[in-house]
PDB file of C-alpha atoms in Angstrom:
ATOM      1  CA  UNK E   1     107.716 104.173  82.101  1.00 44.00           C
ATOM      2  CA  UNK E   2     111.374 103.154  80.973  1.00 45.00           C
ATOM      3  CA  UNK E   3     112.823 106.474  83.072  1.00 52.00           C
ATOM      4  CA  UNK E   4     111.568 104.354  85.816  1.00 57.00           C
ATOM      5  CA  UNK E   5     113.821 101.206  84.920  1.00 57.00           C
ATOM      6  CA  UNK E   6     116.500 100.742  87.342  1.00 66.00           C
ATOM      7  CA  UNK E   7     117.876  97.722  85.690  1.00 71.00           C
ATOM      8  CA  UNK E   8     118.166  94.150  86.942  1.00 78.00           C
ATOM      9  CA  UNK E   9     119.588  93.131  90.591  1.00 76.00           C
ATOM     10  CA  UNK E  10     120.224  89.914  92.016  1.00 78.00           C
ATOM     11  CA  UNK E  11     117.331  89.631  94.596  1.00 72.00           C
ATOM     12  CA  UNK E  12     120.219  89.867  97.431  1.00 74.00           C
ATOM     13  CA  UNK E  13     121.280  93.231  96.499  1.00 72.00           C
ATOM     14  CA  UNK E  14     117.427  94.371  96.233  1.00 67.00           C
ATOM     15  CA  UNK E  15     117.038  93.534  99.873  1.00 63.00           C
ATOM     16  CA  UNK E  16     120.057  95.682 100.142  1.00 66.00           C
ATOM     17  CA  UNK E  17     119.284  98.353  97.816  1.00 63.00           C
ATOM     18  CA  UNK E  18     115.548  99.113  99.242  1.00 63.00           C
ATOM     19  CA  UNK E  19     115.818  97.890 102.438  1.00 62.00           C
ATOM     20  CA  UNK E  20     113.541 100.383 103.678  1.00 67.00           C
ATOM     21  CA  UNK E  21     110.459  99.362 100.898  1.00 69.00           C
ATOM     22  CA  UNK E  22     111.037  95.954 103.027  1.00 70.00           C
ATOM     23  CA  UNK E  23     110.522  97.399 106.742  1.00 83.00           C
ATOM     24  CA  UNK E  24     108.377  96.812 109.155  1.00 93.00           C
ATOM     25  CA  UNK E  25     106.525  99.527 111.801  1.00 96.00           C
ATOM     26  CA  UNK E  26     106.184  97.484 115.382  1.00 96.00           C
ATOM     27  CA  UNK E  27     102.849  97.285 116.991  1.00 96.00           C
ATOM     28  CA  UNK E  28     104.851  97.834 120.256  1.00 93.00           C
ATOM     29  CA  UNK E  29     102.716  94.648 121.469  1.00 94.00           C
ATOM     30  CA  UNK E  30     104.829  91.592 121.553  1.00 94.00           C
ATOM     31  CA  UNK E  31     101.756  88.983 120.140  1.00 95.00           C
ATOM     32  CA  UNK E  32     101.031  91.469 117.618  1.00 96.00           C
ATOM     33  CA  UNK E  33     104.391  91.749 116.730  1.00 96.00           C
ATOM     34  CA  UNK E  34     105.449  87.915 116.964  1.00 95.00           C
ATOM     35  CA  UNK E  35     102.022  87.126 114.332  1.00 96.00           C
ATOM     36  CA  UNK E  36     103.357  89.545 111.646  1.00 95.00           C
ATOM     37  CA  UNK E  37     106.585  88.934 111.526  1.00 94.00           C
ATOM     38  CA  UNK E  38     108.022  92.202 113.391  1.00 95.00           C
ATOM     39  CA  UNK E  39     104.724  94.516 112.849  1.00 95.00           C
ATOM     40  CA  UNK E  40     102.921  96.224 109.561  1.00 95.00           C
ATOM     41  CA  UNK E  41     104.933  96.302 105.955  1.00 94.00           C
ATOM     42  CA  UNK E  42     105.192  99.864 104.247  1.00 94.00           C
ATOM     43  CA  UNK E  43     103.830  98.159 101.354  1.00 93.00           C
ATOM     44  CA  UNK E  44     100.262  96.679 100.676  1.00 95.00           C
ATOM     45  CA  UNK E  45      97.061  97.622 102.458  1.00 97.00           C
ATOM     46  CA  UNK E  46      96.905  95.804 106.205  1.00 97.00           C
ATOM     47  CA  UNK E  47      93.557  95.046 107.149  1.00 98.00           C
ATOM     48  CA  UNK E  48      92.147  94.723 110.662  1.00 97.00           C
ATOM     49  CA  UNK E  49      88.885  92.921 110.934  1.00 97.00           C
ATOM     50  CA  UNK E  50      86.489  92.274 113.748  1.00 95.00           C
ATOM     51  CA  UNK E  51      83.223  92.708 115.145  1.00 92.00           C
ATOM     52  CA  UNK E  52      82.630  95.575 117.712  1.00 91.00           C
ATOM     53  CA  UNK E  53      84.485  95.613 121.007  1.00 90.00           C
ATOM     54  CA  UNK E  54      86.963  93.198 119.531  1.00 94.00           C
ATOM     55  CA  UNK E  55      89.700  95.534 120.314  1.00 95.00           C
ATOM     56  CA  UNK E  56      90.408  97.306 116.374  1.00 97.00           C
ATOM     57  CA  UNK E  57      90.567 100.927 117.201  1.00 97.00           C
ATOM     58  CA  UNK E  58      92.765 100.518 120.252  1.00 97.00           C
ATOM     59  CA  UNK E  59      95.287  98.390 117.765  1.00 97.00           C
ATOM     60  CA  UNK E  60      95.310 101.558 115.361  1.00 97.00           C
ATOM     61  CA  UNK E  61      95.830 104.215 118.867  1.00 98.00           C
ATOM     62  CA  UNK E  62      98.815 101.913 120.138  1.00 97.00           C
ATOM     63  CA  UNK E  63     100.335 101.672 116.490  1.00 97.00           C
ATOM     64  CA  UNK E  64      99.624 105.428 115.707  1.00 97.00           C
ATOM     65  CA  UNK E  65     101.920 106.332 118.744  1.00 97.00           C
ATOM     66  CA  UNK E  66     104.331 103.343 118.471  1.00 96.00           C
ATOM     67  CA  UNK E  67     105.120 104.701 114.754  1.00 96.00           C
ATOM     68  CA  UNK E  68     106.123 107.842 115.680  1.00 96.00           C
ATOM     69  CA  UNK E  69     108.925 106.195 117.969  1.00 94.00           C
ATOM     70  CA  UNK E  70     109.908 104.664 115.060  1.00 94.00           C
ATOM     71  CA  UNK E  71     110.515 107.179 112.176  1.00 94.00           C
ATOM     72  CA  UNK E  72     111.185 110.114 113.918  1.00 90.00           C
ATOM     73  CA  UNK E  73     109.772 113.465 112.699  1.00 93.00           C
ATOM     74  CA  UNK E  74     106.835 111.717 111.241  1.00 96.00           C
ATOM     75  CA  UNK E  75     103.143 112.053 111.619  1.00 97.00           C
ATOM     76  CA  UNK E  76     100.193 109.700 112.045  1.00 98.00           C
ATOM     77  CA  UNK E  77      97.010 110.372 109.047  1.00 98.00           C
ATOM     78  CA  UNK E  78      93.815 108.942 111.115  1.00 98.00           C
ATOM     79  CA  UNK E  79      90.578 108.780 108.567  1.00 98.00           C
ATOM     80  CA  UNK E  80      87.612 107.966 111.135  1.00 97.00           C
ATOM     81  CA  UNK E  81      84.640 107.341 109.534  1.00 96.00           C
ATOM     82  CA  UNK E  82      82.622 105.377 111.778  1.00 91.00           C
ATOM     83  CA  UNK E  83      82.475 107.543 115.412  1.00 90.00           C
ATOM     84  CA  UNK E  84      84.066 110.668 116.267  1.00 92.00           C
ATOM     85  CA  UNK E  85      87.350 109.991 116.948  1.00 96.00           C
ATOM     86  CA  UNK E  86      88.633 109.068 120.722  1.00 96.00           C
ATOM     87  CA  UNK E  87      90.757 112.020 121.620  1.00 96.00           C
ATOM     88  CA  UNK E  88      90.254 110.829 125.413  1.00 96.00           C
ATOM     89  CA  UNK E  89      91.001 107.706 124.984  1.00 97.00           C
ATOM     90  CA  UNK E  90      94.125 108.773 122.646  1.00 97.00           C
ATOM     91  CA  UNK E  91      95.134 111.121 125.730  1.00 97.00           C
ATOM     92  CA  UNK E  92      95.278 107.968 128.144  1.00 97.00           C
ATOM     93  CA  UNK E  93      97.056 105.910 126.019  1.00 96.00           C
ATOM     94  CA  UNK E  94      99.957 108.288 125.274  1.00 97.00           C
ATOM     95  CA  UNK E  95     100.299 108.876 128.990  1.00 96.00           C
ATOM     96  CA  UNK E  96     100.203 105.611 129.880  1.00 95.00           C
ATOM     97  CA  UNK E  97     102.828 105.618 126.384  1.00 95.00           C
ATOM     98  CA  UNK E  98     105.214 107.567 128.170  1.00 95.00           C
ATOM     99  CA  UNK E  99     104.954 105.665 131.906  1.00 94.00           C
ATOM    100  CA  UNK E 100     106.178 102.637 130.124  1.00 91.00           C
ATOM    101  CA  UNK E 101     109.187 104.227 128.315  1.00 92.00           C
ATOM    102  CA  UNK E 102     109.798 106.333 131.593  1.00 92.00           C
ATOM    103  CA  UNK E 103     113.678 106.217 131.198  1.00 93.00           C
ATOM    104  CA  UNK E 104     113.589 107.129 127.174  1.00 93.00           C
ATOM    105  CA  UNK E 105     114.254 110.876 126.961  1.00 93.00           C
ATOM    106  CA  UNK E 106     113.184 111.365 123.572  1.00 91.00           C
ATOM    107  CA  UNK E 107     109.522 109.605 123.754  1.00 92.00           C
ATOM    108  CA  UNK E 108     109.312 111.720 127.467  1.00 95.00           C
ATOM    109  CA  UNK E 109     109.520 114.963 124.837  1.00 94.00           C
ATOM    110  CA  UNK E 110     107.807 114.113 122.403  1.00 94.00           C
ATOM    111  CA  UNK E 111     103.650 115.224 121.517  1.00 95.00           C
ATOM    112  CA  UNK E 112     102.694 112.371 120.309  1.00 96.00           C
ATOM    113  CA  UNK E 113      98.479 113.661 120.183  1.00 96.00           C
ATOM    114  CA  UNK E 114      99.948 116.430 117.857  1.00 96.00           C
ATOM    115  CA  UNK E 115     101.037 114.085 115.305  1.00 97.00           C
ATOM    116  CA  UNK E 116      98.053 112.478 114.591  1.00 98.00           C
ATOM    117  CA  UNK E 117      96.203 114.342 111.879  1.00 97.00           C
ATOM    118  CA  UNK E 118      92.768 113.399 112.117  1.00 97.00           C
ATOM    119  CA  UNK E 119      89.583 113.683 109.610  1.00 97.00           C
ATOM    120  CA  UNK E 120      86.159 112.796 110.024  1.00 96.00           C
ATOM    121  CA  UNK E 121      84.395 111.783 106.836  1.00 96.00           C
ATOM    122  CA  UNK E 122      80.773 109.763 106.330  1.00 92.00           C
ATOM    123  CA  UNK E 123      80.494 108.767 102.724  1.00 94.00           C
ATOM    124  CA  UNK E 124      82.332 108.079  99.639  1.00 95.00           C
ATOM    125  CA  UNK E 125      82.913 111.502  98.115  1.00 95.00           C
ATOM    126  CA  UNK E 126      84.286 113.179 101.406  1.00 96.00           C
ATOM    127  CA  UNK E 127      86.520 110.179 101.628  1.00 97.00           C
ATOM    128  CA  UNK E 128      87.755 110.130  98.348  1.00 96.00           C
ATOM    129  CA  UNK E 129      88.438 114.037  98.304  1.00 97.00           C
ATOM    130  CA  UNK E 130      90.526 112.923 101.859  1.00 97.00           C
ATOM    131  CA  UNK E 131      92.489 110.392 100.331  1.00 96.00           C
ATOM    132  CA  UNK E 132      93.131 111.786  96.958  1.00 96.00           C
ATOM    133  CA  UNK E 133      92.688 115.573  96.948  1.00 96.00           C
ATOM    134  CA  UNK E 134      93.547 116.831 100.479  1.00 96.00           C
ATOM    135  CA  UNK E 135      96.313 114.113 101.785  1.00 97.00           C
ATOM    136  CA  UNK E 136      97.933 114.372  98.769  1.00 96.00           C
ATOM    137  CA  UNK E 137      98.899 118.031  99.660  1.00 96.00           C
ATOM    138  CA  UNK E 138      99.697 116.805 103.239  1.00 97.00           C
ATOM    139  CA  UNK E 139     101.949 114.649 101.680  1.00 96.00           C
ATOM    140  CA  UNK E 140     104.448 116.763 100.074  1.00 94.00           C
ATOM    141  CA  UNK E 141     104.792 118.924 103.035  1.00 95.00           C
ATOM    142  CA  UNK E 142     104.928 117.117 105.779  1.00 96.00           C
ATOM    143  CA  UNK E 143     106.683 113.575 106.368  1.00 96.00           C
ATOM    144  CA  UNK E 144     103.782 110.557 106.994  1.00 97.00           C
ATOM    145  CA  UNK E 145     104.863 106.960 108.190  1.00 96.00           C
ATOM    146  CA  UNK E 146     101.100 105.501 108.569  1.00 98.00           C
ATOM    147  CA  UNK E 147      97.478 106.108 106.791  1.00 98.00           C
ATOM    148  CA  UNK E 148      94.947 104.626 108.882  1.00 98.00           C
ATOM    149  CA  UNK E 149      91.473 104.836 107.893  1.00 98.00           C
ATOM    150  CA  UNK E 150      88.889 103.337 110.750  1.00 95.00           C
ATOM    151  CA  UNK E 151      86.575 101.689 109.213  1.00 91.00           C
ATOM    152  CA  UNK E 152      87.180 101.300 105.243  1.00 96.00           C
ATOM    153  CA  UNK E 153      83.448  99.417 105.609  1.00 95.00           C
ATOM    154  CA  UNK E 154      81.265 102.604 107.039  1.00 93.00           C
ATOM    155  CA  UNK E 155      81.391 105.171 103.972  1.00 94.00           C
ATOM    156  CA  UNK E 156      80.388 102.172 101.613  1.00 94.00           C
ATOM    157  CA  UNK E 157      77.413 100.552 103.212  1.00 88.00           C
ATOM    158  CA  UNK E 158      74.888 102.284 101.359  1.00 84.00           C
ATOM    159  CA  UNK E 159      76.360 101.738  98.125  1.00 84.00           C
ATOM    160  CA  UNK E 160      74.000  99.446  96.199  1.00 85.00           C
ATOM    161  CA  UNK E 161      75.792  99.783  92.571  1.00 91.00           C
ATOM    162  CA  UNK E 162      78.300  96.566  93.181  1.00 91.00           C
ATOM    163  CA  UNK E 163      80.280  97.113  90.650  1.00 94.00           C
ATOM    164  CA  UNK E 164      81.039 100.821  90.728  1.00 94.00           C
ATOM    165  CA  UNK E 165      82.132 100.235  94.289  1.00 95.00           C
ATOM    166  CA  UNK E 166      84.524  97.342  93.064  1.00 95.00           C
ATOM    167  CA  UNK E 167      85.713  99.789  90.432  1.00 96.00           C
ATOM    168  CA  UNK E 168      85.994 102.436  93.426  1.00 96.00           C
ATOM    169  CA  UNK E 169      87.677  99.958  95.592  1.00 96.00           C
ATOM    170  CA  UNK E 170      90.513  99.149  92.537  1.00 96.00           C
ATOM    171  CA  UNK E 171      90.677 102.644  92.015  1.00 95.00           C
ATOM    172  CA  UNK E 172      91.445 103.534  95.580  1.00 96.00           C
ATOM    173  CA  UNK E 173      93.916 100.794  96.203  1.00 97.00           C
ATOM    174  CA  UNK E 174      96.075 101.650  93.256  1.00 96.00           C
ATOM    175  CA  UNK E 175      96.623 105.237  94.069  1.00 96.00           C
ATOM    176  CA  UNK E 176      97.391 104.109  97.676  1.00 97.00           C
ATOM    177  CA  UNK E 177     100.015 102.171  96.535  1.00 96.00           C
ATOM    178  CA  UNK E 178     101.450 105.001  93.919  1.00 95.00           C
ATOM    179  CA  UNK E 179     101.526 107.261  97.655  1.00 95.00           C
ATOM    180  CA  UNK E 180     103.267 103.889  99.356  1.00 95.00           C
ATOM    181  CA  UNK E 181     105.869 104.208  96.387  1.00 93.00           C
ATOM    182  CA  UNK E 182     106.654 107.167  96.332  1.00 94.00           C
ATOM    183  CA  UNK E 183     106.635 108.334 100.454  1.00 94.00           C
ATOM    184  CA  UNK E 184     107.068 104.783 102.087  1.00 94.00           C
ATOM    185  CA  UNK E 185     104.367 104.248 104.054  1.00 94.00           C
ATOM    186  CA  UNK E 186     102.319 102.191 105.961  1.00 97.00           C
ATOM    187  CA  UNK E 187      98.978 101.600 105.900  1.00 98.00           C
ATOM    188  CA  UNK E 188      96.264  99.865 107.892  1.00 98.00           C
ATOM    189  CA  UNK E 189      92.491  99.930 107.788  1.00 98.00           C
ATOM    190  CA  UNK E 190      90.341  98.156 109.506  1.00 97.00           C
ATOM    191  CA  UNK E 191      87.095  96.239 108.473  1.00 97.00           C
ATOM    192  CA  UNK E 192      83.711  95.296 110.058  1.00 95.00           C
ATOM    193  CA  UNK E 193      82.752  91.689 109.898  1.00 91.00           C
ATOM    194  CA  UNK E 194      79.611  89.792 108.646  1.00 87.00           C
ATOM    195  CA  UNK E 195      77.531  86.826 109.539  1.00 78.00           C
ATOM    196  CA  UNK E 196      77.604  84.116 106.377  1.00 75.00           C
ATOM    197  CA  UNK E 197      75.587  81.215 106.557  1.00 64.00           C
ATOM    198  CA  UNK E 198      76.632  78.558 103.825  1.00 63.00           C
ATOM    199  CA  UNK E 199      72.916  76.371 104.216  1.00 56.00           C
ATOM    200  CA  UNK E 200      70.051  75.046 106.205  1.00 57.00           C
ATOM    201  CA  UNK E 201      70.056  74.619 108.956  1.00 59.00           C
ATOM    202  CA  UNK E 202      71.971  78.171 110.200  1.00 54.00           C
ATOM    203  CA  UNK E 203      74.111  76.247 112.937  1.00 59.00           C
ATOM    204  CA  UNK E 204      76.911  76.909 110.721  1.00 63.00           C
ATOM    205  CA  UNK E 205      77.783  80.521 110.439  1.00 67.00           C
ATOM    206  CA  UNK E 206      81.087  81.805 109.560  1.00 81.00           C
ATOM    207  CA  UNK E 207      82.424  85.373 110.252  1.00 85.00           C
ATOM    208  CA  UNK E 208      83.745  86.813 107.400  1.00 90.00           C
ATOM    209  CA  UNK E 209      85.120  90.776 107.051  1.00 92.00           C
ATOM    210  CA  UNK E 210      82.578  92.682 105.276  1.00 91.00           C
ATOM    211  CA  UNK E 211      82.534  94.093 101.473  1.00 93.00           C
ATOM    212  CA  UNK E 212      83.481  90.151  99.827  1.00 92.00           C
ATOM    213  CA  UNK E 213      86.132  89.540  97.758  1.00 93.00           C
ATOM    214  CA  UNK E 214      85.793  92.787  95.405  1.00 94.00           C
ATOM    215  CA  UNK E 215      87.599  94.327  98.472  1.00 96.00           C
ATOM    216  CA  UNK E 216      89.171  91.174  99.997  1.00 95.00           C
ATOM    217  CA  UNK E 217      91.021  90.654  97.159  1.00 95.00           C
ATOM    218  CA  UNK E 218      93.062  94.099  97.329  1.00 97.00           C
ATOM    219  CA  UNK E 219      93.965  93.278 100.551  1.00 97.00           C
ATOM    220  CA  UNK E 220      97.855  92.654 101.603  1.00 96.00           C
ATOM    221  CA  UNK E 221      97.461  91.231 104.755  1.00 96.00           C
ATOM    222  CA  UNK E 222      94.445  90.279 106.637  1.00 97.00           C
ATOM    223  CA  UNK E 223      94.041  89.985 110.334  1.00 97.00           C
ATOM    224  CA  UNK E 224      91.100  88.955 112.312  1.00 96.00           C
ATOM    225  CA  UNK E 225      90.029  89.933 115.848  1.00 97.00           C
ATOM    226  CA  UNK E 226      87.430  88.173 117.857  1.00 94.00           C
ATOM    227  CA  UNK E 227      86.264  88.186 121.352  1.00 92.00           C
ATOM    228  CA  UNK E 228      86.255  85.726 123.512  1.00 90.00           C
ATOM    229  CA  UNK E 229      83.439  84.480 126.216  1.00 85.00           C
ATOM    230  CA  UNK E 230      83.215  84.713 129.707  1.00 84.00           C
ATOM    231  CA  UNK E 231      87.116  86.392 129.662  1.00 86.00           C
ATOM    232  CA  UNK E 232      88.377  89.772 129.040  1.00 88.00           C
ATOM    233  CA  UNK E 233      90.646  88.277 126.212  1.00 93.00           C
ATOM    234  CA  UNK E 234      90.672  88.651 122.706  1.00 95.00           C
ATOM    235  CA  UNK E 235      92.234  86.783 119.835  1.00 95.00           C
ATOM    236  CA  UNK E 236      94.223  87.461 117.020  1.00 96.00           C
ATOM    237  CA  UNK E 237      94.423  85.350 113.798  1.00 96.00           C
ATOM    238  CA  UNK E 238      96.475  85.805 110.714  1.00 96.00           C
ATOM    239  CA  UNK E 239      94.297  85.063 107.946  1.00 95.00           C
ATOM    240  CA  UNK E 240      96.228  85.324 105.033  1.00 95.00           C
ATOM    241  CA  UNK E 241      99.700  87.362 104.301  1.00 94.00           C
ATOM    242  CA  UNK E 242     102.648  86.737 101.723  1.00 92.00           C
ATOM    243  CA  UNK E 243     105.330  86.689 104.082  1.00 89.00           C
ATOM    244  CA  UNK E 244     103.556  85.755 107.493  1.00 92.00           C
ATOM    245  CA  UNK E 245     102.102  81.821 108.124  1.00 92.00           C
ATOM    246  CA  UNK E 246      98.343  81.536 109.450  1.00 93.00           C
ATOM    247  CA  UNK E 247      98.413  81.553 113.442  1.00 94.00           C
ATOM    248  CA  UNK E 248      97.037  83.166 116.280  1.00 95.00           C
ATOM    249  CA  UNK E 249      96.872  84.758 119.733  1.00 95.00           C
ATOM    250  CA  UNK E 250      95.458  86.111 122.265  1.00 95.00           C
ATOM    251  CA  UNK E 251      95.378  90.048 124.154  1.00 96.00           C
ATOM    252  CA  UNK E 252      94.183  92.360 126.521  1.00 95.00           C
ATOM    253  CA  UNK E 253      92.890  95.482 126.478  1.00 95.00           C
ATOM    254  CA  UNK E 254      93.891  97.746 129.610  1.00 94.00           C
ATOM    255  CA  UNK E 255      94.679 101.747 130.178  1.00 92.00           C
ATOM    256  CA  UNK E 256      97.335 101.317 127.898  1.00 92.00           C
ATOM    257  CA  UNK E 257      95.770  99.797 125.141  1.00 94.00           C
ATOM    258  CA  UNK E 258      96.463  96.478 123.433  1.00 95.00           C
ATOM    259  CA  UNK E 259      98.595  93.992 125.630  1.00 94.00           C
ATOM    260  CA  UNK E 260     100.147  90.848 125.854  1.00 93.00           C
ATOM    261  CA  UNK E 261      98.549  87.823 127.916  1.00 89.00           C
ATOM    262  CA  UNK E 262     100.438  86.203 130.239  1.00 80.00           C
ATOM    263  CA  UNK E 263     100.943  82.439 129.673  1.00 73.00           C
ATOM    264  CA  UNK E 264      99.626  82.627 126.595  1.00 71.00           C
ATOM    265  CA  UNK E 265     101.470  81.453 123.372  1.00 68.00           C
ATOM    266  CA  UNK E 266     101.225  81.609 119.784  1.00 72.00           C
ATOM    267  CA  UNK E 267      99.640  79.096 118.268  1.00 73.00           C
ATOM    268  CA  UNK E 268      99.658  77.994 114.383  1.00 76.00           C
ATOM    269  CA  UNK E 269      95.928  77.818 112.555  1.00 70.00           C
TER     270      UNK E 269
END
């Protein structure tokens, strides 16, 4: 452990020093990108909560291709666990990618679909031997800027031993962050949500992201989506972050994924 002392530094020349333990990777989508401060740290795990159709998975597409802008000659790890994973959809949204940066050469080159490594895994022991047998070996070969795994809820919902999966979920977390350390990068998974109702009578239910606080408390960042009725909107609120205030807005969803609404401000929570 002391071979890992760098010595003391004035918390200016830290900033300077390991500037890049300090970036951000853009969403590419300017509400997304105004709520967190300039898009998703390299350090801590980002979650993305909502309930279905709230718009979670086409967040992850836009950010896995946005990312690769970013840090060139990197790759995209995509851990689906809850469907198969939307190569279609992925397709559309890199062409419509490359419409919108018509005049950049170097995103008009670029394959983004072929750096996106994708695994499909159901349970806990295929997604531990992902995370912690095979990416490991990915990881010293080839140069990864974001782990997303979509949904962190699906492998564990037939776990009934509460506090093995706590112990799983500190377990997990921790060598994340060793990978984070040690290959700076991001990482974003996103989370189902759940119905809580704090007494009788149930007119006052609160939606909460699934697995409670043995999970919630690991978390970095937490954003919620939610969708909106009779629009095609959806809305995005910071929940909690330790560099980003509460506050919200609002998106659409069209060929190109995630955009901006127009008119439509951010507002503080």
């Amino acid at each position: 452990m002391l071979d890992d002392f760098e010595g003391f530094t004035s918390g200016n020349e830290t900033m300077h020093k390991h500037s890049d333990r300090w970036g951000k990777l853009s969403f590419g989508v300017g509400v997304l990108d105004t709520l967190t401060g300039g898009g998703i740290p390299r350090r801590g795990i980002v979650e993305l909560a909502g309930d279905p159709g709230a718009g979670k998975t086409q967040i992850a597409l836009r950010l896995a291709l946005n990312v690769q802008r970013q840090v060139e000659g990197s790759s995209v790890v995509y851990v689906a666990t809850e469907h198969p994973f939307p190569s279609r959809r992925l397709l559309q949204m890199e062409s419509e990618y490359k419409r919108l940066h018509h005049s950049d050469g170097a995103v008009q080159r670029h394959n983004f679909a072929d750096h996106i490594l994708v695994e499909r895994v159901t349970n806990v022991p295929t997604l531990m031997a992902c995370l912690f047998e095979r990416l490991p070996r990915l990881l010293e070969k080839t140069v990864v800027s974001l782990l997303i795994i979509d949904s962190i809820t699906s492998p564990f919902l037939d776990e009934e031993d509460y506090v093995e999966r706590a112990e799983t979920f500190r377990t997990m977390v921790h060598d994340l962050h060793r990978y984070q350390e040690r290959h700076n990068m991001a990482i974003l998974v996103t989370n189902q949500v759940r119905c809580v109702f704090d007494s009788w009578p149930l007119d006052n239910a609160q939606i909460v992201p699934a697995l409670g606080l043995a999970w919630g408390s690991l978390v970095h960042t937490r954003i919620q989506l939610s969708r909106l009725t009779n629009t095609n909107n959806k809305q995005c609120t910071v929940v909690f972050g330790p560099t980003i205030r509460p506050a919200h807005g609002f998106f659409h969803i069209n060929n190109s994924g995630p955009a901006d609404v127009v008119n439509q401000s951010v507002g503080d929570d």
